[in-house]
C-alpha atoms as one frame of an Amber mdcrd trajectory, in Angstrom:
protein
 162.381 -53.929 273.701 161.586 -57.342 272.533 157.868 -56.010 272.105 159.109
 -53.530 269.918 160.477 -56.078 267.780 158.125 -58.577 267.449 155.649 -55.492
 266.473 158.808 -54.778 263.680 158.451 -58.691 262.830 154.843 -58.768 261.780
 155.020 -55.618 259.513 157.853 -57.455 257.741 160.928 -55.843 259.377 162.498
 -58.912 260.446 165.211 -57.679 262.839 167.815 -59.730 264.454 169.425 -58.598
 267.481 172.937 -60.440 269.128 176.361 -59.125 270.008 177.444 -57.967 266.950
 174.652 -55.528 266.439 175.786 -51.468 265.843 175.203 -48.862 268.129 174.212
 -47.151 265.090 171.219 -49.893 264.357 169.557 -48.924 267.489 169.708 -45.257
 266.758 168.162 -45.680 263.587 165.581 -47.911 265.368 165.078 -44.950 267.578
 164.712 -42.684 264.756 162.336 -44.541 263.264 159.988 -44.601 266.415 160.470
 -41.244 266.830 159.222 -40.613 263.164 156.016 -42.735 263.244 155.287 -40.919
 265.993 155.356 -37.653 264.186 153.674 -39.367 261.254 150.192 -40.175 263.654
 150.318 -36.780 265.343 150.566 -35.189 261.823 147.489 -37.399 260.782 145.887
 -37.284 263.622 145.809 -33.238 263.860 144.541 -33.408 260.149 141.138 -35.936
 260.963 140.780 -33.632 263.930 140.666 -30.151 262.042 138.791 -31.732 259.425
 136.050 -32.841 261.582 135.811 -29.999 263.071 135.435 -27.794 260.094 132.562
 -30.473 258.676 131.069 -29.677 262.494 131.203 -26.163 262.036 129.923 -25.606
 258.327 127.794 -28.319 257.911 124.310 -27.086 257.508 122.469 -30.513 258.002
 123.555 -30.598 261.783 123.192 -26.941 262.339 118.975 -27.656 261.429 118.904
 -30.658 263.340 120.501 -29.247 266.342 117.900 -26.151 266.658 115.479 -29.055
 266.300 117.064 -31.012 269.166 118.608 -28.493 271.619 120.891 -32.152 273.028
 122.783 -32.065 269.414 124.076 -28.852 269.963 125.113 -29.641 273.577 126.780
 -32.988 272.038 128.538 -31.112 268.806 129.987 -28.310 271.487 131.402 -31.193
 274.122 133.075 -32.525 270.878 134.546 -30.150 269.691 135.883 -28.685 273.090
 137.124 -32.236 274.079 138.857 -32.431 270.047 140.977 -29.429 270.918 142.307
 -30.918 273.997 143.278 -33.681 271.527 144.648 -31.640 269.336 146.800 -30.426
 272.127 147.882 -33.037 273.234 149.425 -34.098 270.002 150.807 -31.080 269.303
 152.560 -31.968 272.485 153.737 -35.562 270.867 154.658 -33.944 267.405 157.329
 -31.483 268.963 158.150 -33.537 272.009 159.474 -36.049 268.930 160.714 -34.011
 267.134 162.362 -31.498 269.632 163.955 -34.834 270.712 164.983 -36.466 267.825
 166.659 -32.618 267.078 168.559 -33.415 270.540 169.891 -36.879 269.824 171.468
 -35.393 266.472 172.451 -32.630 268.143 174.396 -34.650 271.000 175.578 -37.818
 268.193 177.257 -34.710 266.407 179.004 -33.382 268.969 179.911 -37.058 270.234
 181.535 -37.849 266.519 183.358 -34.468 266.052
């Protein structure tokens, strides 16, 4: 946890934790995680299906890779190996958010 803040610290969140702190400060902290998290998957899922699309209709590498059989096997192993990627962050962008819907969810029912 104290990791987590000194990380906070040097992007200019200066955060200081003692006994008084809310319950509600480390939920927002939580939050906040949570939606950086969503914020990389979201970009990274973007860079991936970009690339991929300049892969698959760019006409430069499809002439060079009939030149150079290797290229083709290369541009295939990437972008077999980008949809596992993209997978997998698909997993992190609803795992977040399919959690952060539960924490609501469960402070709601707590409060009411």
């Amino acid at each position: 946890m104290k990791n987590i803040f000194e990380l906070l610290n040097s992007f200019g969140l200066h955060i200081n934790i003692n006994e008084n702190t809310s319950p509600i400060f480390f939920i927002g902290l939580g939050f906040l995680i949570f939606n950086l998290i969503v914020l990389f998957s979201v970009l990274n899922i973007s860079i991936y299906l970009i690339s991929i699309y300049l892969i698959n209709t760019n006409k430069y590498l499809a002439t060079k890779s009939s030149a150079y059989p290797y290229i083709q096997k290369i541009i295939k192993y990437y972008s077999r190996t980008r949809m596992g990627f993209i997978l997998l962050e698909l997993m992190f962008l609803f795992g977040s958010v399919g959690y952060m819907i539960y924490a609501c969810i469960r402070i709601l029912v707590h409060f009411s």
